[in-house]
Amino acid sequence: MDRPVIPLGKPRPERADAARNRLHLLDTARDMIAECGVDKVTMDGLAERAGLGKGTVFRRFGTRAGIFAALIDEDEHSFQTLVLTGPPPLGPGADPVERLVAYGRGRITFLLERLAVARASLDRAQPIPAGAATISRLHIGALLRQAQPGMPDLDSLAIQLTAALEGPILLYLSSPAPAEITRHIERLADSWQALIERICA
Amino acid sequence: MDRPVIPLGKPRPERADAARNRLHLLDTARDMIAECGVDKVTMDGLAERAGLGKGTVFRRFGTRAGIFAALIDEDEHSFQTLVLTGPPPLGPGADPVERLVAYGRGRITFLLERLAVARASLDRAQPIPAGAATISRLHIGALLRQAQPGMPDLDSLAIQLTAALEGPILLYLSSPAPAEITRHIERLADSWQALIERICA
């Protein structure tokens, strides 16, 4: 199926002042979330708190959801670095099925620890805008290809497994209390492992 | 994992005037969507067009997303009737793996034909509120249980397969042009069938 074209990396370097504004807005948004929660962060409120014009916030993020997508995106870069260059089995060097299992556990932890922000980053009318979905899909596809070189429909299967991994958290799971997050991570990770082992059996 | 408790059916009968208002609001919302698209439907605009108070719309739907969730929910009842009492393989009477495949094709078609409304029904901060996710999860779980009686983790697997089925449409797929919907249905349905056949092999 056709997939959304998601730009990897920026089309051209940001101007220094634009980059400074962006970092300042993201830091301010993180402060506001820590103090009052995701629900209280609005475009107007962020502009006021950051001491910047509403137009700057609008141009930078487009929509309120875009603020949260940018926050998640920033964290994604750290996670992606672990996947690409960190120790195995999340990083390179382990068996592909082990890496798929470790990747699932990593994503589940990543999303559950950022559940309110991750949900708020979903624009109701748009597909997931950040690099997150693309990273998962490409990484899962690459590891499946190593694990099962002859498997047909690999690209479609990678999309479905991305949804099987992230969808329960982004779509169906009630927000767990902080004390319950560890238990949810365990259960979802076990279930992901069982699914991968069935498919790669 | 703990799943959201979703009430099946209404806790008590609606008063006649409340039921009338509800149907009138849903009809009005459908008219507005047909004329101007999902983006133009707001709580205020719906109240005005329906000739009802804003308070009535708010009490009935809670949020703007609630309007679209109620619309999808209405259509779900027709779909659910086909699954429960319609002809096989979507309805009862076929092999469970065939029914899983037919159910997936039915859901993909259902969601793609309502993509804008289905996306707009997602409240950013909340898990999917309608009965839809529950219906898919329970139905997929029941058919898996018939297909693979001894399979462990069936409930978790049903959640993941629900996400694998609905997540690509609700989360990751760019809105296709109307002329492309048939092609998307085919590709997603083929991919769903391959996944089910792999798991139930």
Short mmCIF file of C-alpha atoms in Angstrom, two decimals:
data_model
loop_
_atom_site.label_atom_id
_atom_site.label_comp_id
_atom_site.label_asym_id
_atom_site.label_seq_id
_atom_site.Cartn_x
_atom_site.Cartn_y
_atom_site.Cartn_z
CA MET A 1 0.00 0.00 0.00
CA ASP A 2 1.07 3.60 -0.44
CA ARG A 3 2.61 5.01 2.66
CA PRO A 4 2.77 8.58 3.78
CA VAL A 5 5.98 10.24 2.70
CA ILE A 6 7.63 11.33 5.91
CA PRO A 7 10.71 13.49 5.52
CA LEU A 8 13.67 12.05 7.38
CA GLY A 9 15.74 14.92 8.58
CA LYS A 10 15.17 18.56 7.76
CA PRO A 11 14.95 19.79 4.17
CA ARG A 12 17.38 22.62 4.91
CA PRO A 13 19.22 23.99 7.94
CA GLU A 14 17.16 26.06 10.34
CA ARG A 15 18.16 29.66 10.77
CA ALA A 16 19.89 30.19 14.09
CA ASP A 17 17.08 32.29 15.57
CA ALA A 18 14.43 29.83 14.38
CA ALA A 19 16.38 26.96 15.96
CA ARG A 20 16.70 28.94 19.20
CA ASN A 21 12.96 29.68 19.25
CA ARG A 22 12.16 26.05 18.58
CA LEU A 23 14.31 24.80 21.46
CA HIS A 24 12.95 27.49 23.76
CA LEU A 25 9.35 26.56 22.86
CA LEU A 26 9.99 22.86 23.42
CA ASP A 27 11.67 23.50 26.78
CA THR A 28 8.78 25.75 27.79
CA ALA A 29 6.24 23.11 26.72
CA ARG A 30 8.05 20.47 28.80
CA ASP A 31 7.97 22.78 31.81
CA MET A 32 4.25 23.42 31.36
CA ILE A 33 3.52 19.68 31.01
CA ALA A 34 5.54 18.90 34.14
CA GLU A 35 3.71 21.59 36.11
CA CYS A 36 0.13 21.34 34.87
CA GLY A 37 -0.19 18.33 32.59
CA VAL A 38 -0.69 17.97 28.85
CA ASP A 39 -4.28 19.24 28.84
CA LYS A 40 -3.27 22.73 29.94
CA VAL A 41 -0.80 23.30 27.11
CA THR A 42 -2.41 25.42 24.38
CA MET A 43 -0.93 27.32 21.45
CA ASP A 44 -1.82 30.65 23.11
CA GLY A 45 -0.60 29.60 26.54
CA LEU A 46 2.70 28.34 25.15
CA ALA A 47 3.30 31.58 23.23
CA GLU A 48 2.57 33.66 26.31
CA ARG A 49 4.74 31.60 28.63
CA ALA A 50 7.60 31.53 26.14
CA GLY A 51 7.34 35.27 25.52
CA LEU A 52 6.99 34.74 21.77
CA GLY A 53 4.25 35.69 19.34
CA LYS A 54 1.36 33.37 18.59
CA GLY A 55 2.38 33.47 14.95
CA THR A 56 5.77 31.99 15.80
CA VAL A 57 4.16 29.07 17.64
CA PHE A 58 1.71 28.54 14.81
CA ARG A 59 4.38 28.61 12.11
CA ARG A 60 6.58 26.26 14.09
CA PHE A 61 4.02 23.60 15.03
CA GLY A 62 0.99 24.13 12.81
CA THR A 63 -1.47 22.66 15.30
CA ARG A 64 -1.64 22.02 19.02
CA ALA A 65 -0.93 18.35 18.28
CA GLY A 66 2.19 19.49 16.45
CA ILE A 67 3.68 20.74 19.73
CA PHE A 68 3.47 17.26 21.22
CA ALA A 69 4.62 15.60 18.00
CA ALA A 70 7.75 17.77 18.14
CA LEU A 71 8.37 16.79 21.77
CA ILE A 72 8.03 13.09 20.99
CA ASP A 73 10.21 13.53 17.94
CA GLU A 74 13.00 14.99 20.05
CA ASP A 75 12.95 11.96 22.36
CA GLU A 76 12.77 9.63 19.39
CA HIS A 77 16.22 10.73 18.32
CA SER A 78 17.74 9.45 21.56
CA PHE A 79 15.84 6.17 21.25
CA GLN A 80 16.83 5.78 17.62
CA THR A 81 20.48 6.28 18.51
CA LEU A 82 20.26 3.35 20.95
CA VAL A 83 18.69 1.18 18.25
CA LEU A 84 21.31 2.09 15.65
CA THR A 85 24.47 2.17 17.75
CA GLY A 86 23.64 1.00 21.31
CA PRO A 87 24.42 -2.37 22.92
CA PRO A 88 22.58 -5.53 21.79
CA PRO A 89 19.90 -6.81 21.76
CA LEU A 90 18.27 -3.39 21.19
CA GLY A 91 21.31 -2.30 19.21
CA PRO A 92 23.10 -4.30 16.50
CA GLY A 93 24.79 -7.64 17.13
CA ALA A 94 22.01 -9.95 18.36
CA ASP A 95 19.81 -12.48 16.57
CA PRO A 96 17.07 -10.66 14.57
CA VAL A 97 14.21 -12.29 16.49
CA GLU A 98 15.82 -11.25 19.78
CA ARG A 99 16.23 -7.76 18.37
CA LEU A 100 12.57 -7.64 17.34
CA VAL A 101 11.57 -8.63 20.88
CA ALA A 102 13.94 -6.08 22.41
CA TYR A 103 12.72 -3.39 20.03
CA GLY A 104 9.12 -4.08 21.03
CA ARG A 105 9.98 -3.86 24.71
CA GLY A 106 11.84 -0.61 24.06
CA ARG A 107 8.96 0.94 22.11
CA ILE A 108 6.35 -0.14 24.67
CA THR A 109 8.41 1.43 27.46
CA PHE A 110 9.07 4.55 25.41
CA LEU A 111 5.40 5.11 24.58
CA LEU A 112 3.98 4.17 27.98
CA GLU A 113 6.36 6.55 29.73
CA ARG A 114 5.12 9.31 27.39
CA LEU A 115 1.53 8.19 27.02
CA ALA A 116 -0.21 11.54 27.57
CA VAL A 117 2.19 13.35 25.21
CA ALA A 118 2.06 10.56 22.63
CA ARG A 119 -1.75 10.58 22.58
CA ALA A 120 -1.85 14.37 22.43
CA SER A 121 0.49 14.26 19.44
CA LEU A 122 -2.19 12.48 17.39
CA ASP A 123 -3.94 14.97 15.19
CA ARG A 124 -7.47 13.72 14.82
CA ALA A 125 -7.62 14.33 11.12
CA GLN A 126 -4.12 13.25 10.13
CA PRO A 127 -1.97 10.14 10.13
CA ILE A 128 0.87 10.05 12.64
CA PRO A 129 3.16 12.84 11.50
CA ALA A 130 6.42 12.19 13.32
CA GLY A 131 9.21 9.93 12.28
CA ALA A 132 8.15 7.40 14.92
CA ALA A 133 5.90 5.24 12.78
CA THR A 134 8.40 5.24 9.95
CA ILE A 135 11.26 4.26 12.20
CA SER A 136 9.31 1.35 13.67
CA ARG A 137 8.09 0.18 10.29
CA LEU A 138 11.53 0.30 8.64
CA HIS A 139 13.30 -1.29 11.59
CA ILE A 140 10.73 -4.08 12.01
CA GLY A 141 10.81 -4.68 8.25
CA ALA A 142 14.60 -4.90 8.19
CA LEU A 143 14.74 -7.35 11.11
CA LEU A 144 11.94 -9.50 9.65
CA ARG A 145 13.88 -9.65 6.40
CA GLN A 146 16.91 -10.94 8.30
CA ALA A 147 14.85 -13.40 10.34
CA GLN A 148 12.76 -14.76 7.46
CA PRO A 149 14.51 -13.89 4.21
CA GLY A 150 11.88 -15.47 1.92
CA MET A 151 8.77 -14.14 3.63
CA PRO A 152 6.32 -12.53 1.20
CA ASP A 153 4.38 -9.30 1.98
CA LEU A 154 7.18 -8.13 4.24
CA ASP A 155 6.37 -4.44 3.89
CA SER A 156 2.69 -4.90 4.66
CA LEU A 157 3.51 -7.20 7.54
CA ALA A 158 5.88 -4.57 8.94
CA ILE A 159 3.05 -2.01 8.89
CA GLN A 160 0.69 -4.41 10.66
CA LEU A 161 3.30 -5.32 13.28
CA THR A 162 4.02 -1.64 13.88
CA ALA A 163 0.30 -1.20 14.55
CA ALA A 164 0.19 -4.36 16.70
CA LEU A 165 3.07 -2.92 18.74
CA GLU A 166 2.02 0.73 19.05
CA GLY A 167 -1.74 0.62 18.46
CA PRO A 168 -2.73 -0.96 21.80
CA ILE A 169 -1.01 1.94 23.56
CA LEU A 170 -1.98 4.76 21.22
CA LEU A 171 -5.55 3.65 20.58
CA TYR A 172 -7.00 1.19 23.04
CA LEU A 173 -5.25 1.29 26.42
CA SER A 174 -6.74 3.33 29.26
CA SER A 175 -4.11 5.62 30.75
CA PRO A 176 -2.56 3.55 33.56
CA ALA A 177 -1.67 5.05 36.92
CA PRO A 178 2.11 5.69 37.18
CA ALA A 179 2.47 2.81 39.66
CA GLU A 180 0.97 0.41 37.12
CA ILE A 181 3.15 1.31 34.17
CA THR A 182 5.78 -1.34 34.92
CA ARG A 183 3.13 -4.05 35.00
CA HIS A 184 1.68 -2.86 31.69
CA ILE A 185 5.11 -2.85 30.10
CA GLU A 186 5.65 -6.46 31.21
CA ARG A 187 2.31 -7.69 29.89
CA LEU A 188 2.49 -5.92 26.55
CA ALA A 189 6.12 -6.98 26.09
CA ASP A 190 5.29 -10.64 26.83
CA SER A 191 2.42 -10.49 24.39
CA TRP A 192 4.59 -8.87 21.70
CA GLN A 193 7.25 -11.54 22.19
CA ALA A 194 4.65 -14.30 21.75
CA LEU A 195 3.38 -12.68 18.55
CA ILE A 196 6.89 -12.34 17.06
CA GLU A 197 7.83 -15.90 17.98
CA ARG A 198 4.64 -17.20 16.36
CA ILE A 199 5.29 -15.29 13.16
CA CYS A 200 8.97 -16.20 12.96
CA ALA A 201 8.45 -19.84 14.02
CA MET B 1 -3.43 -6.26 30.59
CA ASP B 2 -6.27 -4.22 32.01
CA ARG B 3 -8.63 -3.10 29.35
CA PRO B 4 -10.91 -0.09 29.37
CA VAL B 5 -14.37 -0.94 30.58
CA ILE B 6 -16.67 -0.05 27.71
CA PRO B 7 -20.39 -0.19 28.44
CA LEU B 8 -22.18 -2.44 25.96
CA GLY B 9 -25.64 -1.00 25.44
CA LYS B 10 -27.13 1.85 27.35
CA PRO B 11 -27.31 1.83 31.14
CA ARG B 12 -30.97 2.87 31.07
CA PRO B 13 -33.54 3.82 28.44
CA GLU B 14 -33.27 7.32 27.02
CA ARG B 15 -36.14 9.67 27.59
CA ALA B 16 -38.16 10.12 24.42
CA ASP B 17 -37.14 13.76 23.93
CA ALA B 18 -33.47 12.95 24.59
CA ALA B 19 -33.61 10.17 22.01
CA ARG B 20 -35.28 12.50 19.51
CA ASN B 21 -32.63 15.18 20.05
CA ARG B 22 -29.88 12.62 19.68
CA LEU B 23 -31.19 11.33 16.34
CA HIS B 24 -31.79 14.86 15.12
CA LEU B 25 -28.23 15.88 16.06
CA LEU B 26 -26.73 12.83 14.34
CA ASP B 27 -28.78 13.43 11.18
CA THR B 28 -27.75 17.08 11.20
CA ALA B 29 -24.09 16.13 11.67
CA ARG B 30 -24.28 13.71 8.72
CA ASP B 31 -25.78 16.47 6.56
CA MET B 32 -23.04 18.88 7.58
CA ILE B 33 -20.31 16.32 6.85
CA ALA B 34 -21.81 15.54 3.43
CA GLU B 35 -22.02 19.24 2.56
CA CYS B 36 -18.81 20.66 4.02
CA GLY B 37 -16.63 17.82 5.31
CA VAL B 38 -15.68 16.68 8.79
CA ASP B 39 -13.43 19.66 9.54
CA LYS B 40 -16.35 22.12 9.44
CA VAL B 41 -18.43 20.32 12.07
CA THR B 42 -18.01 22.03 15.46
CA MET B 43 -20.06 21.76 18.66
CA ASP B 44 -21.34 25.32 18.19
CA GLY B 45 -22.06 24.90 14.50
CA LEU B 46 -23.95 21.67 15.08
CA ALA B 47 -26.08 23.23 17.82
CA GLU B 48 -26.92 26.19 15.61
CA ARG B 49 -27.78 24.13 12.55
CA ALA B 50 -29.87 21.69 14.62
CA GLY B 51 -31.70 24.55 16.35
CA LEU B 52 -30.76 23.20 19.79
CA GLY B 53 -28.83 24.71 22.67
CA LYS B 54 -25.07 24.28 22.95
CA GLY B 55 -25.64 22.67 26.34
CA THR B 56 -27.69 19.91 24.74
CA VAL B 57 -24.89 19.11 22.28
CA PHE B 58 -22.30 19.20 25.05
CA ARG B 59 -24.32 16.93 27.38
CA ARG B 60 -24.99 14.50 24.56
CA PHE B 61 -21.49 14.17 23.11
CA GLY B 62 -19.08 15.60 25.71
CA THR B 63 -16.45 16.61 23.15
CA ARG B 64 -16.29 17.33 19.45
CA ALA B 65 -14.75 13.88 18.96
CA GLY B 66 -17.83 12.48 20.73
CA ILE B 67 -20.04 13.60 17.83
CA PHE B 68 -18.02 11.49 15.40
CA ALA B 69 -17.76 8.59 17.83
CA ALA B 70 -21.58 8.56 18.05
CA LEU B 71 -21.86 8.56 14.25
CA ILE B 72 -19.43 5.65 13.90
CA ASP B 73 -21.21 3.86 16.73
CA GLU B 74 -24.52 4.06 14.88
CA ASP B 75 -22.99 2.47 11.78
CA GLU B 76 -21.24 -0.15 13.95
CA HIS B 77 -24.61 -1.54 14.93
CA SER B 78 -25.44 -2.38 11.33
CA PHE B 79 -22.02 -3.95 10.81
CA GLN B 80 -22.26 -5.91 14.04
CA THR B 81 -25.65 -7.28 12.98
CA LEU B 82 -24.07 -8.68 9.81
CA VAL B 83 -21.29 -10.31 11.86
CA LEU B 84 -23.73 -11.85 14.35
CA THR B 85 -26.57 -12.91 12.06
CA GLY B 86 -25.58 -12.26 8.43
CA PRO B 87 -24.48 -14.79 5.80
CA PRO B 88 -21.09 -16.57 6.08
CA PRO B 89 -18.17 -16.08 5.98
CA LEU B 90 -18.67 -12.70 7.73
CA GLY B 91 -21.61 -14.16 9.64
CA PRO B 92 -21.72 -17.52 11.43
CA GLY B 93 -21.31 -20.84 9.64
CA ALA B 94 -17.85 -20.70 8.05
CA ASP B 95 -14.47 -21.98 9.20
CA PRO B 96 -13.04 -19.66 11.91
CA VAL B 97 -9.93 -18.74 9.89
CA GLU B 98 -12.15 -17.85 6.92
CA ARG B 99 -14.31 -15.79 9.28
CA LEU B 100 -11.24 -13.98 10.65
CA VAL B 101 -10.20 -13.12 7.11
CA ALA B 102 -13.73 -11.98 6.20
CA TYR B 103 -14.00 -9.96 9.38
CA GLY B 104 -10.74 -8.19 8.58
CA ARG B 105 -11.91 -7.38 5.06
CA GLY B 106 -15.20 -6.09 6.47
CA ARG B 107 -13.50 -3.87 9.08
CA ILE B 108 -10.99 -2.50 6.58
CA THR B 109 -13.82 -1.58 4.21
CA PHE B 110 -15.93 -0.16 7.04
CA LEU B 111 -13.12 2.06 8.35
CA LEU B 112 -11.74 3.17 4.99
CA GLU B 113 -15.21 4.22 3.80
CA ARG B 114 -15.51 6.32 6.98
CA LEU B 115 -11.89 7.34 7.34
CA ALA B 116 -12.37 11.06 8.02
CA VAL B 117 -15.15 10.41 10.55
CA ALA B 118 -13.26 7.53 12.18
CA ARG B 119 -10.12 9.66 12.59
CA ALA B 120 -12.15 12.60 13.91
CA SER B 121 -13.73 10.28 16.49
CA LEU B 122 -10.33 9.79 18.14
CA ASP B 123 -10.08 11.99 21.19
CA ARG B 124 -6.42 12.88 21.50
CA ALA B 125 -6.31 12.32 25.22
CA GLN B 126 -8.49 9.23 25.49
CA PRO B 127 -8.51 5.64 24.31
CA ILE B 128 -11.02 4.76 21.60
CA PRO B 129 -14.38 5.33 23.29
CA ALA B 130 -16.85 3.54 21.04
CA GLY B 131 -17.81 -0.11 21.15
CA ALA B 132 -15.81 -0.67 17.98
CA ALA B 133 -12.52 -1.72 19.52
CA THR B 134 -14.28 -3.98 21.99
CA ILE B 135 -16.32 -5.64 19.29
CA SER B 136 -13.24 -6.34 17.19
CA ARG B 137 -11.27 -7.60 20.15
CA LEU B 138 -14.00 -9.93 21.41
CA HIS B 139 -14.85 -11.23 17.97
CA ILE B 140 -11.22 -11.82 16.97
CA GLY B 141 -10.60 -13.48 20.34
CA ALA B 142 -13.59 -15.79 19.96
CA LEU B 143 -12.63 -16.87 16.44
CA LEU B 144 -8.97 -17.42 17.44
CA ARG B 145 -10.18 -19.59 20.31
CA GLN B 146 -12.14 -21.71 17.82
CA ALA B 147 -9.27 -21.84 15.32
CA GLN B 148 -6.50 -22.60 17.85
CA PRO B 149 -8.13 -23.91 21.04
CA GLY B 150 -4.88 -24.37 22.96
CA MET B 151 -3.21 -21.07 22.05
CA PRO B 152 -1.84 -19.18 25.08
CA ASP B 153 -2.13 -15.40 25.52
CA LEU B 154 -5.28 -15.34 23.44
CA ASP B 155 -6.65 -12.14 24.97
CA SER B 156 -3.42 -10.24 24.46
CA LEU B 157 -3.09 -11.58 20.95
CA ALA B 158 -6.66 -10.43 20.21
CA ILE B 159 -5.73 -6.90 21.29
CA GLN B 160 -2.62 -6.91 19.12
CA LEU B 161 -4.51 -8.26 16.12
CA THR B 162 -7.21 -5.63 16.59
CA ALA B 163 -4.46 -3.03 16.45
CA ALA B 164 -2.81 -4.75 13.47
CA LEU B 165 -6.18 -4.60 11.68
CA GLU B 166 -7.39 -1.12 12.59
CA GLY B 167 -4.17 0.70 13.48
CA PRO B 168 -2.77 1.05 9.95
CA ILE B 169 -5.98 2.88 8.98
CA LEU B 170 -6.53 4.89 12.15
CA LEU B 171 -2.90 5.82 12.78
CA TYR B 172 -0.58 5.48 9.84
CA LEU B 173 -2.39 5.61 6.50
CA SER B 174 -2.58 8.90 4.59
CA SER B 175 -6.16 9.65 3.59
CA PRO B 176 -6.50 8.05 0.17
CA ALA B 177 -8.37 9.74 -2.68
CA PRO B 178 -11.86 8.21 -3.12
CA ALA B 179 -10.79 6.53 -6.36
CA GLU B 180 -7.98 4.73 -4.51
CA ILE B 181 -10.02 3.31 -1.66
CA THR B 182 -10.78 0.03 -3.44
CA ARG B 183 -7.09 -0.58 -4.07
CA HIS B 184 -6.24 0.14 -0.44
CA ILE B 185 -8.94 -2.24 0.75
CA GLU B 186 -7.49 -5.00 -1.45
CA ARG B 187 -3.93 -4.49 -0.26
CA LEU B 188 -4.74 -4.24 3.43
CA ALA B 189 -7.11 -7.21 3.20
CA ASP B 190 -4.46 -9.36 1.46
CA SER B 191 -1.94 -8.41 4.09
CA TRP B 192 -4.39 -9.16 6.93
CA GLN B 193 -5.14 -12.55 5.39
CA ALA B 194 -1.41 -13.38 5.22
CA LEU B 195 -0.97 -12.40 8.88
CA ILE B 196 -3.92 -14.54 10.04
CA GLU B 197 -2.80 -17.53 7.99
CA ARG B 198 0.71 -17.25 9.44
CA ILE B 199 -0.58 -17.11 13.01
CA CYS B 200 -3.10 -19.93 12.57
CA ALA B 201 -0.76 -22.14 10.52
#
